[in-house]
mmCIF file of C-alpha atoms in Angstrom:
data_model
loop_
_atom_site.group_PDB
_atom_site.id
_atom_site.type_symbol
_atom_site.label_atom_id
_atom_site.label_comp_id
_atom_site.label_asym_id
_atom_site.label_seq_id
_atom_site.Cartn_x
_atom_site.Cartn_y
_atom_site.Cartn_z
ATOM 1 C CA LYS A 135 12.883 6.216 -33.373
ATOM 2 C CA ALA A 136 14.109 9.597 -32.205
ATOM 3 C CA ALA A 137 16.863 7.972 -30.150
ATOM 4 C CA ASN A 138 17.904 5.845 -33.116
ATOM 5 C CA LEU A 139 18.231 8.988 -35.210
ATOM 6 C CA ASN A 140 20.259 10.676 -32.457
ATOM 7 C CA PRO A 141 22.388 7.968 -30.833
ATOM 8 C CA ASN A 142 24.635 10.541 -29.206
ATOM 9 C CA ASN A 143 21.770 12.434 -27.585
ATOM 10 C CA ALA A 144 22.089 11.553 -23.885
ATOM 11 C CA VAL A 145 18.626 12.868 -22.998
ATOM 12 C CA LEU A 146 16.885 10.712 -25.587
ATOM 13 C CA GLN A 147 18.901 7.644 -24.629
ATOM 14 C CA SER A 148 17.996 8.217 -20.977
ATOM 15 C CA GLU A 149 14.294 8.449 -21.827
ATOM 16 C CA VAL A 150 14.452 5.195 -23.770
ATOM 17 C CA GLU A 151 16.133 3.479 -20.835
ATOM 18 C CA LYS A 152 13.509 4.784 -18.402
ATOM 19 C CA ILE A 153 10.495 3.750 -20.484
ATOM 20 C CA THR A 154 12.070 0.326 -21.003
ATOM 21 C CA GLN A 155 12.524 -0.148 -17.252
ATOM 22 C CA TYR A 156 8.966 1.050 -16.669
ATOM 23 C CA GLN A 157 7.433 -1.282 -19.245
ATOM 24 C CA ILE A 158 9.407 -4.303 -18.019
ATOM 25 C CA GLY A 159 8.613 -3.534 -14.385
ATOM 26 C CA PHE A 160 4.932 -3.040 -15.236
ATOM 27 C CA GLN A 161 4.702 -6.388 -17.024
ATOM 28 C CA TYR A 162 6.391 -8.170 -14.123
ATOM 29 C CA TYR A 163 3.956 -6.481 -11.723
ATOM 30 C CA LEU A 164 0.918 -7.548 -13.763
ATOM 31 C CA ALA A 165 2.189 -11.130 -13.665
ATOM 32 C CA MET A 166 2.660 -10.821 -9.881
ATOM 33 C CA GLU A 167 6.379 -11.501 -10.297
ATOM 34 C CA TYR A 168 7.109 -8.972 -7.615
ATOM 35 C CA GLU A 169 10.857 -9.318 -7.093
ATOM 36 C CA PRO A 170 11.897 -8.536 -10.681
ATOM 37 C CA ALA A 171 9.230 -5.818 -10.768
ATOM 38 C CA ILE A 172 10.790 -4.296 -7.660
ATOM 39 C CA GLN A 173 14.257 -4.421 -9.212
ATOM 40 C CA GLN A 174 13.204 -2.676 -12.421
ATOM 41 C CA LEU A 175 11.048 -0.045 -10.756
ATOM 42 C CA THR A 176 13.629 0.710 -8.063
ATOM 43 C CA ASN A 177 16.255 1.330 -10.738
ATOM 44 C CA LEU A 178 13.829 3.610 -12.544
ATOM 45 C CA LEU A 179 12.902 5.634 -9.465
ATOM 46 C CA ASN A 180 16.563 6.035 -8.557
ATOM 47 C CA THR A 181 16.804 7.978 -11.812
ATOM 48 C CA ASP A 182 13.421 9.734 -11.815
ATOM 49 C CA ASP A 183 11.460 9.650 -8.548
ATOM 50 C CA ALA A 184 8.291 11.091 -10.110
ATOM 51 C CA TYR A 185 8.239 9.033 -13.299
ATOM 52 C CA ALA A 186 4.846 8.673 -15.024
ATOM 53 C CA ASN A 187 3.250 11.216 -12.671
ATOM 54 C CA GLY A 188 3.683 8.920 -9.676
ATOM 55 C CA LEU A 189 2.419 5.719 -11.298
ATOM 56 C CA ALA A 190 5.862 4.093 -11.170
ATOM 57 C CA LYS A 191 6.073 4.746 -7.440
ATOM 58 C CA GLN A 192 2.568 3.347 -6.889
ATOM 59 C CA LEU A 193 3.525 0.205 -8.803
ATOM 60 C CA LEU A 194 6.658 -0.199 -6.699
ATOM 61 C CA TYR A 195 4.677 0.330 -3.488
ATOM 62 C CA GLU A 196 2.126 -2.285 -4.554
ATOM 63 C CA ALA A 197 4.880 -4.724 -5.550
ATOM 64 C CA HIS A 198 6.485 -4.444 -2.114
ATOM 65 C CA VAL A 199 3.105 -4.863 -0.410
ATOM 66 C CA GLY A 200 2.168 -7.786 -2.641
ATOM 67 C CA ARG A 201 5.371 -9.576 -1.788
ATOM 68 C CA GLY A 202 4.976 -8.691 1.883
ATOM 69 C CA LYS A 203 1.460 -10.127 1.963
ATOM 70 C CA TYR A 204 2.778 -13.353 0.436
ATOM 71 C CA TYR A 205 5.490 -13.650 3.087
ATOM 72 C CA PHE A 206 2.894 -12.925 5.769
ATOM 73 C CA ARG A 207 0.564 -15.642 4.486
ATOM 74 C CA VAL A 208 3.317 -18.274 4.579
ATOM 75 C CA GLY A 209 4.554 -17.227 8.026
ATOM 76 C CA LEU A 210 7.820 -15.519 7.005
ATOM 77 C CA TYR A 211 7.144 -12.531 9.206
ATOM 78 C CA LEU A 212 10.639 -11.025 9.228
ATOM 79 C CA ASP A 213 10.658 -11.026 5.418
ATOM 80 C CA ALA A 214 7.145 -9.573 5.414
ATOM 81 C CA ARG A 215 8.291 -6.809 7.738
ATOM 82 C CA ARG A 216 11.201 -5.985 5.445
ATOM 83 C CA LYS A 217 8.894 -5.630 2.439
ATOM 84 C CA PHE A 218 6.309 -3.565 4.287
ATOM 85 C CA GLU A 219 9.045 -1.245 5.566
ATOM 86 C CA ALA A 220 10.271 -0.790 1.994
ATOM 87 C CA ALA A 221 6.726 0.139 0.958
ATOM 88 C CA GLU A 222 6.436 2.490 3.927
ATOM 89 C CA ASN A 223 9.573 4.345 2.863
ATOM 90 C CA LEU A 224 7.915 5.216 -0.449
ATOM 91 C CA VAL A 225 4.829 6.947 0.909
ATOM 92 C CA TRP A 226 5.880 9.498 3.510
ATOM 93 C CA ASP A 227 5.578 12.386 1.051
ATOM 94 C CA THR A 228 2.614 11.301 -1.076
ATOM 95 C CA ASP A 229 -0.963 12.577 -1.078
ATOM 96 C CA ASN A 230 -2.341 9.041 -0.754
ATOM 97 C CA LEU A 231 -3.105 8.627 2.955
ATOM 98 C CA MET A 232 -4.482 5.155 2.301
ATOM 99 C CA ASN A 233 -1.021 3.984 1.205
ATOM 100 C CA LEU A 234 0.472 5.095 4.505
ATOM 101 C CA PHE A 235 -2.413 3.905 6.668
ATOM 102 C CA MET A 236 -2.597 0.414 5.190
ATOM 103 C CA VAL A 237 1.124 -0.284 5.278
ATOM 104 C CA GLU A 238 1.296 0.871 8.911
ATOM 105 C CA VAL A 239 -1.529 -1.557 9.705
ATOM 106 C CA ASP A 240 0.279 -4.312 7.806
ATOM 107 C CA LEU A 241 3.410 -3.627 9.857
ATOM 108 C CA ALA A 242 1.431 -3.672 13.093
ATOM 109 C CA GLU A 243 -0.120 -7.044 12.259
ATOM 110 C CA THR A 244 3.270 -8.451 11.270
ATOM 111 C CA LEU A 245 4.945 -7.282 14.472
ATOM 112 C CA GLY A 246 2.044 -8.753 16.411
ATOM 113 C CA LYS A 247 2.861 -12.130 14.873
ATOM 114 C CA LEU A 248 6.434 -11.602 16.086
ATOM 115 C CA GLN A 249 5.044 -10.816 19.571
ATOM 116 C CA ASP A 250 6.648 -7.363 19.530
ATOM 117 C CA TYR A 251 3.525 -5.793 20.973
ATOM 118 C CA GLN A 252 5.017 -2.432 21.903
ATOM 119 C CA ASN A 253 6.129 -1.662 18.352
ATOM 120 C CA ALA A 254 3.017 -3.282 16.894
ATOM 121 C CA ALA A 255 0.780 -1.036 18.985
ATOM 122 C CA SER A 256 2.895 1.980 18.061
ATOM 123 C CA TYR A 257 2.330 1.307 14.352
ATOM 124 C CA TYR A 258 -1.420 1.026 14.924
ATOM 125 C CA LYS A 259 -1.339 4.234 16.950
ATOM 126 C CA TYR A 260 0.565 6.093 14.259
ATOM 127 C CA ALA A 261 -1.745 4.773 11.545
ATOM 128 C CA VAL A 262 -4.955 6.019 13.149
ATOM 129 C CA GLU A 263 -3.503 9.321 14.323
ATOM 130 C CA ALA A 264 -1.993 10.059 10.917
ATOM 131 C CA VAL A 265 -5.457 9.948 9.343
ATOM 132 C CA ASN A 266 -7.235 11.899 12.124
ATOM 133 C CA TYR A 267 -9.409 8.946 13.137
ATOM 134 C CA SER A 268 -11.757 10.836 15.458
ATOM 135 C CA GLN A 269 -12.895 13.114 12.646
ATOM 136 C CA ARG A 270 -13.057 10.461 9.920
ATOM 137 C CA ALA A 271 -15.097 8.038 12.039
ATOM 138 C CA ALA A 272 -17.214 10.624 13.843
ATOM 139 C CA ALA A 273 -20.385 8.829 12.732
ATOM 140 C CA ASN A 274 -19.260 5.706 14.624
ATOM 141 C CA PRO A 275 -18.720 6.814 18.261
ATOM 142 C CA SER A 276 -18.068 3.312 19.624
ATOM 143 C CA PHE A 277 -15.301 2.812 17.059
ATOM 144 C CA VAL A 278 -13.724 6.133 18.019
ATOM 145 C CA SER A 279 -14.091 5.351 21.723
ATOM 146 C CA ASN A 280 -12.287 2.032 21.310
ATOM 147 C CA LEU A 281 -9.415 3.708 19.486
ATOM 148 C CA ILE A 282 -9.159 6.368 22.192
ATOM 149 C CA SER A 283 -8.963 3.569 24.774
ATOM 150 C CA ALA A 284 -6.283 1.777 22.752
ATOM 151 C CA VAL A 285 -4.227 4.975 22.538
ATOM 152 C CA GLN A 286 -4.554 5.440 26.304
ATOM 153 C CA LEU A 287 -3.517 1.842 26.991
ATOM 154 C CA TYR A 288 -0.418 2.470 24.908
ATOM 155 C CA ALA A 289 0.355 5.642 26.856
ATOM 156 C CA ASP A 290 -0.024 3.664 30.095
ATOM 157 C CA GLY A 291 2.484 1.069 28.911
ATOM 158 C CA SER A 292 -0.110 -1.697 28.507
ATOM 159 C CA TYR A 293 1.222 -2.599 25.075
ATOM 160 C CA THR A 294 -0.310 -6.050 24.668
ATOM 161 C CA ASP A 295 -3.773 -4.829 25.661
ATOM 162 C CA SER A 296 -3.353 -1.798 23.414
ATOM 163 C CA PHE A 297 -2.362 -4.012 20.492
ATOM 164 C CA GLU A 298 -5.313 -6.358 20.982
ATOM 165 C CA LEU A 299 -7.803 -3.506 21.202
ATOM 166 C CA PHE A 300 -6.369 -1.789 18.130
ATOM 167 C CA LYS A 301 -6.461 -5.074 16.224
ATOM 168 C CA SER A 302 -10.057 -5.936 17.109
ATOM 169 C CA THR A 303 -11.301 -2.393 16.478
ATOM 170 C CA LEU A 304 -9.533 -2.022 13.129
ATOM 171 C CA ALA A 305 -11.151 -5.208 11.885
ATOM 172 C CA ASP A 306 -13.864 -2.641 11.014
ATOM 173 C CA LYS A 307 -11.442 -0.068 9.595
ATOM 174 C CA GLN A 308 -13.872 0.728 6.782
ATOM 175 C CA ALA A 309 -15.370 3.179 9.288
ATOM 176 C CA LEU A 310 -12.408 5.384 8.368
ATOM 177 C CA PHE A 311 -13.008 5.200 4.618
ATOM 178 C CA THR A 312 -15.316 6.823 2.146
ATOM 179 C CA GLU A 313 -16.391 4.786 -0.871
ATOM 180 C CA GLN A 314 -17.361 5.287 -4.456
ATOM 181 C CA GLU A 315 -18.451 2.994 -7.250
ATOM 182 C CA VAL A 316 -16.214 2.924 -10.316
ATOM 183 C CA ASN A 317 -16.867 1.080 -13.555
ATOM 184 C CA LEU A 318 -13.707 -0.751 -14.609
ATOM 185 C CA ARG A 319 -12.926 -2.469 -17.873
ATOM 186 C CA ASN A 320 -11.463 -5.947 -18.085
ATOM 187 C CA GLY A 321 -7.669 -5.676 -17.856
ATOM 188 C CA THR A 322 -7.572 -2.383 -15.971
ATOM 189 C CA CYS A 323 -4.521 -2.250 -13.701
ATOM 190 C CA LEU A 324 -5.763 -1.916 -10.125
ATOM 191 C CA ALA A 325 -2.609 -0.077 -9.030
ATOM 192 C CA PHE A 326 -3.522 2.730 -11.428
ATOM 193 C CA VAL A 327 -7.047 2.823 -9.999
ATOM 194 C CA ALA A 328 -5.577 2.992 -6.500
ATOM 195 C CA GLN A 329 -3.312 5.874 -7.453
ATOM 196 C CA LYS A 330 -6.140 7.819 -9.081
ATOM 197 C CA TYR A 331 -8.653 7.409 -6.245
ATOM 198 C CA HIS A 332 -6.290 7.573 -3.223
ATOM 199 C CA SER A 333 -6.701 3.919 -2.391
ATOM 200 C CA THR A 334 -4.561 0.748 -2.436
ATOM 201 C CA VAL A 335 -4.871 -2.543 -4.274
ATOM 202 C CA GLU A 336 -4.976 -4.353 -0.925
ATOM 203 C CA VAL A 337 -8.042 -2.501 0.314
ATOM 204 C CA ILE A 338 -9.779 -2.620 -3.092
ATOM 205 C CA LEU A 339 -9.405 -6.399 -3.214
ATOM 206 C CA ALA A 340 -10.621 -6.788 0.368
ATOM 207 C CA ARG A 341 -13.669 -4.564 -0.130
ATOM 208 C CA ASN A 342 -14.726 -6.391 -3.286
ATOM 209 C CA GLY A 343 -14.119 -9.873 -1.885
ATOM 210 C CA LEU A 344 -11.339 -10.671 -4.347
ATOM 211 C CA SER A 345 -8.229 -12.788 -4.017
ATOM 212 C CA SER A 346 -4.730 -11.719 -5.058
ATOM 213 C CA GLN A 347 -4.798 -10.104 -8.507
ATOM 214 C CA THR A 348 -3.387 -7.031 -10.202
ATOM 215 C CA ILE A 349 -6.053 -6.338 -12.826
ATOM 216 C CA ALA A 350 -9.809 -6.208 -13.174
ATOM 217 C CA THR A 351 -10.779 -9.530 -14.700
ATOM 218 C CA SER A 352 -14.110 -8.454 -16.198
ATOM 219 C CA ASP A 353 -16.134 -5.364 -17.045
ATOM 220 C CA GLU A 354 -17.877 -4.563 -13.779
ATOM 221 C CA THR A 355 -18.462 -2.021 -11.046
ATOM 222 C CA TYR A 356 -15.953 -1.979 -8.200
ATOM 223 C CA ILE A 357 -16.385 -0.330 -4.803
ATOM 224 C CA ILE A 358 -13.265 1.772 -4.215
ATOM 225 C CA PRO A 359 -12.515 2.751 -0.593
ATOM 226 C CA THR A 360 -10.776 6.123 -0.440
ATOM 227 C CA MET A 361 -9.068 8.290 2.125
ATOM 228 C CA SER A 362 -8.442 11.718 0.640
ATOM 229 C CA LYS A 363 -6.804 14.504 2.617
#
């Protein structure tokens, strides 16, 4: 209404354009139509990188990951890699360590499928070192010991062995997480929950035994894995 009353006000017109892009991108994301969601949200963030206090960036991250997971499931590993790398580029400067950790793991698993074991192991190595694995998993010494061995195998140039040890050990990556129970209402957007609690939709779905979805589908208690700084 304000923009209609002031059609020559560039600031108001810009705000209308941004909220329109956000709303359209959000609706596409909820419907798991990830490519048009990515287009709308990318255009928005090119104008305002911090729009909606970071929620727009979290939605774009989750859209890239969601599309990457689809490509991974159907065996299109090069396309999956491209989407995961796009997600990775969004999270270098955020406070959400889980975003960075999970997308690095996704990239490692994808490169493993492509038999690029050196780079796959390097992504695993970066993922665990970025979150200070020895401190986070101090209560699980065998887990920490395996990761130390995987890091050493990488340093020795034994990339395939390093990759396999990282992969088998990180099957129990919840040793790196803390958890809390959160009561969610039906229709709650899981990307917003992930942004609030320093988590990701991917890890929330996995922990609660859920398939691909973007919202809570009933009023219930969810276990939210977190990885705060």
